[in-house]
Short mmCIF file of C-alpha atoms and ligand atoms in Angstrom, two decimals:
data_model
loop_
_atom_site.label_atom_id
_atom_site.label_comp_id
_atom_site.label_asym_id
_atom_site.label_seq_id
_atom_site.Cartn_x
_atom_site.Cartn_y
_atom_site.Cartn_z
CA UNK A 1 28.19 101.77 78.27
CA UNK A 2 29.84 104.49 80.38
CA UNK A 3 29.40 102.31 83.44
CA UNK A 4 31.10 99.33 81.74
CA UNK A 5 34.00 101.56 80.70
CA UNK A 6 34.45 102.84 84.26
CA UNK A 7 34.41 99.29 85.62
CA UNK A 8 36.99 98.25 83.04
CA UNK A 9 39.20 101.23 83.88
CA UNK A 10 39.08 100.51 87.60
CA UNK A 11 39.85 96.87 86.92
CA UNK A 12 42.82 97.72 84.71
CA UNK A 13 44.17 100.10 87.35
CA UNK A 14 43.78 97.52 90.07
CA UNK A 15 45.54 94.96 87.90
CA UNK A 16 48.45 97.21 87.04
CA UNK A 17 48.79 98.27 90.70
CA UNK A 18 48.80 94.60 91.68
CA UNK A 19 51.45 93.85 89.08
CA UNK A 20 53.52 96.74 90.29
CA UNK A 21 53.27 95.64 93.89
CA UNK A 22 54.09 92.09 92.89
CA UNK A 23 57.15 93.41 90.99
CA UNK A 24 58.45 95.23 94.04
CA UNK A 25 58.06 92.30 96.37
CA UNK A 26 60.00 90.15 93.89
CA UNK A 27 63.10 92.24 94.62
CA UNK A 28 65.25 90.50 97.16
CA UNK A 29 67.76 92.60 99.07
CA UNK A 30 70.57 90.71 100.78
CA UNK A 31 72.39 92.26 103.70
CA UNK A 32 76.17 92.08 103.72
CA UNK A 33 78.13 93.09 106.83
CA UNK A 34 81.77 94.01 106.20
CA UNK A 35 84.30 94.90 108.90
CA UNK A 36 87.67 96.26 107.71
CA UNK A 37 90.59 96.26 110.18
CA UNK A 38 91.32 99.93 109.47
CA UNK A 39 90.04 102.37 106.86
CA UNK A 40 93.26 104.36 107.13
CA UNK A 41 95.27 101.81 105.10
CA UNK A 42 96.05 102.52 101.42
CA UNK A 43 95.74 98.93 100.30
CA UNK A 44 92.56 98.09 102.24
CA UNK A 45 90.98 101.30 100.91
CA UNK A 46 91.46 100.11 97.33
CA UNK A 47 90.21 96.69 98.37
CA UNK A 48 87.00 97.85 100.09
CA UNK A 49 86.10 100.34 97.36
CA UNK A 50 86.48 97.67 94.71
CA UNK A 51 84.39 95.27 96.81
CA UNK A 52 81.54 97.81 96.99
CA UNK A 53 81.79 98.50 93.22
CA UNK A 54 81.78 94.84 92.35
CA UNK A 55 78.70 94.09 94.51
CA UNK A 56 76.90 96.82 92.53
CA UNK A 57 77.78 95.19 89.21
CA UNK A 58 76.22 91.92 90.39
CA UNK A 59 72.85 93.53 91.14
CA UNK A 60 69.93 92.73 88.87
CA UNK A 61 66.34 93.93 88.62
CA UNK A 62 65.40 91.45 91.30
CA UNK A 63 68.57 91.02 93.40
CA UNK A 64 70.10 93.87 95.42
CA UNK A 65 72.92 93.95 97.96
CA UNK A 66 72.78 96.21 100.98
CA UNK A 67 76.50 96.36 101.78
CA UNK A 68 77.51 97.98 105.06
CA UNK A 69 81.26 98.50 105.39
CA UNK A 70 82.51 99.40 108.87
CA UNK A 71 85.89 100.69 110.06
CA UNK A 72 87.23 98.64 112.98
CA UNK A 73 89.81 101.42 113.49
CA UNK A 74 92.54 98.88 114.27
CA UNK A 75 90.74 97.94 117.48
CA UNK A 76 89.71 94.36 118.19
CA UNK A 77 86.96 95.35 120.66
CA UNK A 78 85.40 97.64 118.03
CA UNK A 79 85.51 94.87 115.47
CA UNK A 80 83.88 92.39 117.88
CA UNK A 81 81.06 94.89 118.50
CA UNK A 82 80.58 95.39 114.78
CA UNK A 83 80.31 91.66 114.19
CA UNK A 84 77.85 91.32 117.08
CA UNK A 85 75.72 94.13 115.62
CA UNK A 86 75.75 92.58 112.16
CA UNK A 87 74.69 89.26 113.66
CA UNK A 88 71.84 90.85 115.63
CA UNK A 89 70.71 92.61 112.42
CA UNK A 90 70.54 89.19 110.79
CA UNK A 91 72.86 89.90 107.87
CA UNK A 92 72.98 87.22 105.20
CA UNK A 93 76.76 87.06 105.06
CA UNK A 94 79.76 88.54 106.86
CA UNK A 95 83.07 89.66 105.33
CA UNK A 96 85.78 90.17 107.94
CA UNK A 97 89.28 91.62 107.67
CA UNK A 98 90.55 90.68 111.14
CA UNK A 99 92.21 93.35 113.28
CA UNK A 100 94.24 90.66 115.03
CA UNK A 101 94.61 87.16 113.71
CA UNK A 102 95.58 86.16 117.25
CA UNK A 103 92.01 87.04 118.29
CA UNK A 104 90.47 84.96 115.51
CA UNK A 105 89.02 82.48 117.99
CA UNK A 106 86.56 84.97 119.53
CA UNK A 107 85.27 86.01 116.10
CA UNK A 108 85.14 82.36 115.05
CA UNK A 109 82.99 81.51 118.09
CA UNK A 110 80.58 84.39 117.46
CA UNK A 111 80.24 83.55 113.77
CA UNK A 112 79.82 79.80 114.25
CA UNK A 113 77.20 80.29 116.96
CA UNK A 114 75.21 82.62 114.68
CA UNK A 115 75.26 80.17 111.76
CA UNK A 116 75.86 83.14 109.40
CA UNK A 117 78.39 82.37 106.67
CA UNK A 118 81.61 84.36 106.72
CA UNK A 119 84.38 85.26 104.27
CA UNK A 120 87.67 86.18 105.94
CA UNK A 121 89.96 88.40 103.90
CA UNK A 122 93.55 89.69 103.79
CA UNK A 123 94.71 88.58 107.27
CA UNK A 124 94.97 84.84 107.45
CA UNK A 125 94.04 83.21 110.76
CA UNK A 126 95.05 79.75 111.91
CA UNK A 127 93.28 77.06 109.85
CA UNK A 128 91.40 75.96 113.00
CA UNK A 129 89.43 79.22 112.88
CA UNK A 130 88.11 78.81 109.37
CA UNK A 131 85.02 76.84 110.33
CA UNK A 132 81.72 75.69 108.84
CA UNK A 133 80.44 78.03 106.12
CA UNK A 134 83.65 80.06 106.40
CA UNK A 135 86.46 80.61 103.92
CA UNK A 136 89.59 82.71 103.48
CA UNK A 137 90.51 84.84 100.47
CA UNK A 138 94.08 86.08 100.27
CA UNK A 139 97.42 86.07 98.54
CA UNK A 140 100.35 83.88 99.56
CA UNK A 141 102.78 86.38 101.06
CA UNK A 142 105.69 83.98 100.55
CA UNK A 143 105.35 84.66 96.83
CA UNK A 144 105.49 88.45 97.30
CA UNK A 145 108.61 88.16 99.47
CA UNK A 146 110.27 85.86 96.94
CA UNK A 147 109.47 88.31 94.12
CA UNK A 148 110.99 91.20 96.07
CA UNK A 149 114.22 89.23 96.52
CA UNK A 150 114.24 88.13 92.88
CA UNK A 151 113.91 91.73 91.70
CA UNK A 152 117.19 92.35 93.53
CA UNK A 153 118.98 89.25 92.20
CA UNK A 154 117.88 90.17 88.65
CA UNK A 155 119.80 93.47 88.89
CA UNK A 156 123.14 93.49 87.01
CA UNK A 157 125.09 93.80 90.30
CA UNK A 158 122.61 91.59 92.21
CA UNK A 159 122.16 94.38 94.74
CA UNK A 160 125.83 94.45 95.72
CA UNK A 161 126.49 98.13 94.98
CA UNK A 162 129.85 98.37 96.74
CA UNK A 163 131.10 95.03 95.33
CA UNK A 164 132.07 93.67 98.74
CA UNK A 165 130.38 90.33 98.01
CA UNK A 166 127.57 90.97 100.49
CA UNK A 167 124.11 92.49 100.07
CA UNK A 168 123.63 94.79 103.06
CA UNK A 169 119.97 95.54 103.62
CA UNK A 170 117.49 97.08 105.98
CA UNK A 171 114.01 95.59 106.53
CA UNK A 172 110.93 97.70 107.34
CA UNK A 173 108.21 95.38 108.53
CA UNK A 174 104.40 95.50 108.70
CA UNK A 175 102.37 94.55 111.75
CA UNK A 176 104.45 91.77 113.35
CA UNK A 177 101.57 89.37 114.02
CA UNK A 178 100.48 89.48 110.37
CA UNK A 179 101.62 86.56 108.22
CA UNK A 180 102.08 88.95 105.27
CA UNK A 181 104.74 90.80 107.25
CA UNK A 182 106.40 87.63 108.54
CA UNK A 183 106.56 85.89 105.17
CA UNK A 184 107.66 88.93 103.19
CA UNK A 185 110.47 89.52 105.67
CA UNK A 186 111.60 85.91 105.53
CA UNK A 187 111.16 85.13 101.83
CA UNK A 188 112.66 88.31 100.39
CA UNK A 189 115.95 87.44 102.07
CA UNK A 190 115.58 83.72 101.29
CA UNK A 191 115.40 84.57 97.56
CA UNK A 192 118.77 86.28 97.91
CA UNK A 193 120.44 83.41 99.75
CA UNK A 194 118.79 80.86 97.42
CA UNK A 195 120.47 82.68 94.54
CA UNK A 196 123.81 82.17 96.33
CA UNK A 197 124.16 85.73 97.65
CA UNK A 198 125.66 86.57 101.02
CA UNK A 199 123.51 88.95 103.04
CA UNK A 200 123.91 91.28 106.00
CA UNK A 201 120.89 92.44 107.95
CA UNK A 202 121.81 95.92 109.18
CA UNK A 203 118.49 96.98 110.62
CA UNK A 204 115.07 95.37 111.04
CA UNK A 205 112.16 97.27 112.58
CA UNK A 206 108.37 97.34 112.54
CA UNK A 207 106.68 100.21 110.69
CA UNK A 208 103.13 98.82 111.10
CA UNK A 209 102.33 99.23 107.37
CA UNK A 210 102.35 103.03 107.80
CA UNK A 211 104.09 105.60 105.60
CA UNK A 212 105.09 107.91 108.47
CA UNK A 213 106.67 105.06 110.42
CA UNK A 214 108.52 103.84 107.31
CA UNK A 215 109.90 107.32 106.82
CA UNK A 216 111.14 107.62 110.41
CA UNK A 217 112.72 104.18 110.51
CA UNK A 218 114.57 104.59 107.22
CA UNK A 219 115.83 108.02 108.31
CA UNK A 220 117.19 106.40 111.49
CA UNK A 221 118.77 103.49 109.60
CA UNK A 222 120.42 105.76 107.03
CA UNK A 223 121.75 108.05 109.76
CA UNK A 224 123.22 105.02 111.50
CA UNK A 225 124.55 102.98 108.56
CA UNK A 226 124.94 105.55 105.77
CA UNK A 227 126.42 104.19 102.54
CA UNK A 228 126.56 100.67 103.93
CA UNK A 229 122.84 100.37 103.14
CA UNK A 230 122.45 98.92 99.66
CA UNK A 231 118.89 97.59 99.70
CA UNK A 232 115.78 98.85 101.52
CA UNK A 233 113.07 96.19 101.75
CA UNK A 234 109.64 97.42 102.85
CA UNK A 235 106.85 94.94 103.53
CA UNK A 236 104.42 97.28 101.73
CA UNK A 237 104.33 100.31 99.43
CA UNK A 238 102.98 102.73 102.02
CA UNK A 239 106.17 102.25 104.05
CA UNK A 240 108.24 102.37 100.83
CA UNK A 241 106.73 105.80 100.07
CA UNK A 242 107.95 106.95 103.48
CA UNK A 243 111.33 105.29 102.88
CA UNK A 244 111.65 107.16 99.58
CA UNK A 245 111.28 110.54 101.33
CA UNK A 246 114.09 109.67 103.76
CA UNK A 247 116.31 108.31 100.99
CA UNK A 248 115.94 111.58 99.06
CA UNK A 249 116.49 113.61 102.25
CA UNK A 250 119.74 111.68 102.81
CA UNK A 251 120.90 112.63 99.29
CA UNK A 252 120.92 109.06 98.10
CA UNK A 253 119.88 108.10 94.56
CA UNK A 254 117.65 105.11 93.88
CA UNK A 255 119.09 102.83 91.23
CA UNK A 256 122.57 104.30 91.61
CA UNK A 257 123.64 104.03 95.23
CA UNK A 258 120.62 102.36 96.84
CA UNK A 259 117.68 100.10 95.91
CA UNK A 260 114.11 100.35 97.20
CA UNK A 261 111.49 97.59 97.17
CA UNK A 262 107.87 97.52 98.23
CA UNK A 263 104.74 95.38 97.86
CA UNK A 264 101.19 96.31 96.68
CA UNK A 265 101.88 98.25 93.45
CA UNK A 266 99.96 101.36 94.45
CA UNK A 267 99.58 103.67 91.44
CA UNK A 268 102.09 106.21 92.78
CA UNK A 269 104.64 103.42 93.29
CA UNK A 270 104.10 102.04 89.77
CA UNK A 271 104.77 105.55 88.50
CA UNK A 272 107.92 105.66 90.63
CA UNK A 273 109.10 102.38 89.07
CA UNK A 274 108.56 103.96 85.63
CA UNK A 275 110.45 107.10 86.71
CA UNK A 276 113.29 105.08 88.27
CA UNK A 277 112.41 106.30 91.77
CA UNK A 278 111.70 102.82 93.04
CA UNK A 279 113.55 99.62 92.11
CA UNK A 280 110.45 97.49 92.15
CA UNK A 281 107.23 96.50 93.83
CA UNK A 282 104.92 93.49 93.72
CA UNK A 283 101.29 93.78 92.65
CA UNK A 284 99.01 92.68 95.48
CA UNK A 285 95.95 92.25 93.30
CA UNK A 286 93.15 93.93 95.26
CA UNK A 287 90.86 93.69 92.22
CA UNK A 288 91.02 89.90 91.95
CA UNK A 289 91.03 89.51 95.74
CA UNK A 290 87.97 91.69 96.29
CA UNK A 291 86.11 89.99 93.45
CA UNK A 292 86.95 86.53 94.80
CA UNK A 293 85.74 87.62 98.24
CA UNK A 294 82.46 88.95 96.85
CA UNK A 295 81.96 85.86 94.66
CA UNK A 296 82.44 83.65 97.72
CA UNK A 297 80.00 85.80 99.74
CA UNK A 298 77.38 85.54 96.98
CA UNK A 299 77.81 81.77 96.81
CA UNK A 300 77.20 81.58 100.56
CA UNK A 301 74.12 83.82 100.17
CA UNK A 302 72.81 81.42 97.53
CA UNK A 303 73.32 78.49 99.88
CA UNK A 304 76.26 77.12 97.90
CA UNK A 305 79.49 75.80 99.40
CA UNK A 306 82.91 77.41 99.00
CA UNK A 307 86.45 76.09 99.02
CA UNK A 308 88.21 76.76 102.34
CA UNK A 309 90.86 78.92 100.63
CA UNK A 310 91.04 81.15 97.57
CA UNK A 311 94.54 82.35 96.63
CA UNK A 312 95.30 85.19 94.23
CA UNK A 313 98.73 85.41 92.59
CA UNK A 314 101.08 88.34 93.03
CA UNK A 315 102.90 89.88 90.03
CA UNK A 316 106.41 91.32 89.89
CA UNK A 317 106.54 95.01 88.97
CA UNK A 318 110.13 95.88 88.04
CA UNK A 319 109.82 97.14 84.49
CA UNK A 320 108.08 100.01 82.75
CA UNK A 321 105.76 97.56 81.00
CA UNK A 322 104.75 95.74 84.18
CA UNK A 323 104.18 99.04 86.00
CA UNK A 324 102.13 100.42 83.11
CA UNK A 325 100.00 97.26 83.03
CA UNK A 326 99.04 97.75 86.68
CA UNK A 327 98.40 101.48 86.16
CA UNK A 328 96.06 100.53 83.29
CA UNK A 329 94.18 98.09 85.54
CA UNK A 330 93.64 100.92 88.06
CA UNK A 331 92.58 103.31 85.29
CA UNK A 332 89.68 101.08 84.25
CA UNK A 333 88.35 100.98 87.84
C1 BGC B 401 99.16 94.84 102.29
C2 BGC B 401 99.42 96.02 103.17
C3 BGC B 401 98.27 96.23 104.10
C4 BGC B 401 97.95 94.95 104.85
C5 BGC B 401 96.73 95.08 105.74
C6 BGC B 401 98.82 93.64 103.13
O1 BGC B 401 98.52 92.55 102.30
O2 BGC B 401 100.29 94.57 101.50
O3 BGC B 401 99.63 97.17 102.41
O4 BGC B 401 98.59 97.26 105.01
O5 BGC B 401 97.72 93.91 103.94
O6 BGC B 401 96.47 93.90 106.42
#
């Protein structure tokens, strides 16, 4: 009797151990290699954090994602190395935020040769470099530029503070080779002229998306053009934050003798819109963009096809309600 019991016990243990082992080997971990153009970028920081969070929410008892996010430190050679390493590690999918869209061809060649699917994000390359098992997730920067201009034309004085019939503006631009910078620069002004306004471009310089550069450039422009400056367009909010510091330092008052526009709708900028310290910004929806990028990556992992392009809409943020809505979206993240 005792012997039978022992045999049964050993059998049960062996069975449960087997089941346990079987359970573990049923877990499939997919490797995801992400290269971000630069960690030191407010918008891309929100984007990459949300991407990591969202991958976690998609995990199940049997599916896991090993997501490695690398900082290309704004250096194309570093990014190329990262992509090569990911490929040699045999990742299941790549997500790439190009350092330079003008160098898209070299990344395209590497990726296509490897046969690993790839989701490109945020910096749109030429259509020729979105190849087999590749797609692009972004937002149409023309829309954000148009919204910036419309925020100005919706003001009671249409941005013409000194009533001389002309909107005199300065333009602080992002990285010049980036379509987001090019389109925002072009379409913000186009929205003014489309509304029948006359415009005068006093000053147009590149601030490379960076707060410190935005601050310096706006200080220079205000020193040079003083009260002539009615509208300050910044291609993103980081530069608008810098612009704000220089506007205050020059004893100018937003909403009274100068207007300030950005793009991204960072929380601090939404708060500034609420407090009247910024005329408006445009929500560059990093939540929807990062989710669309992850969804596309997962589809590729599962062997499914993707569209070539996924576009996420921008939203105008020029009222307390609109700003609060975006702050609430951030608060739930
Ligand atoms: C954002 C910028 C950011 C840039 C990075 C743009 O879409 O508006 O804030 O610096 O992407 O590529």
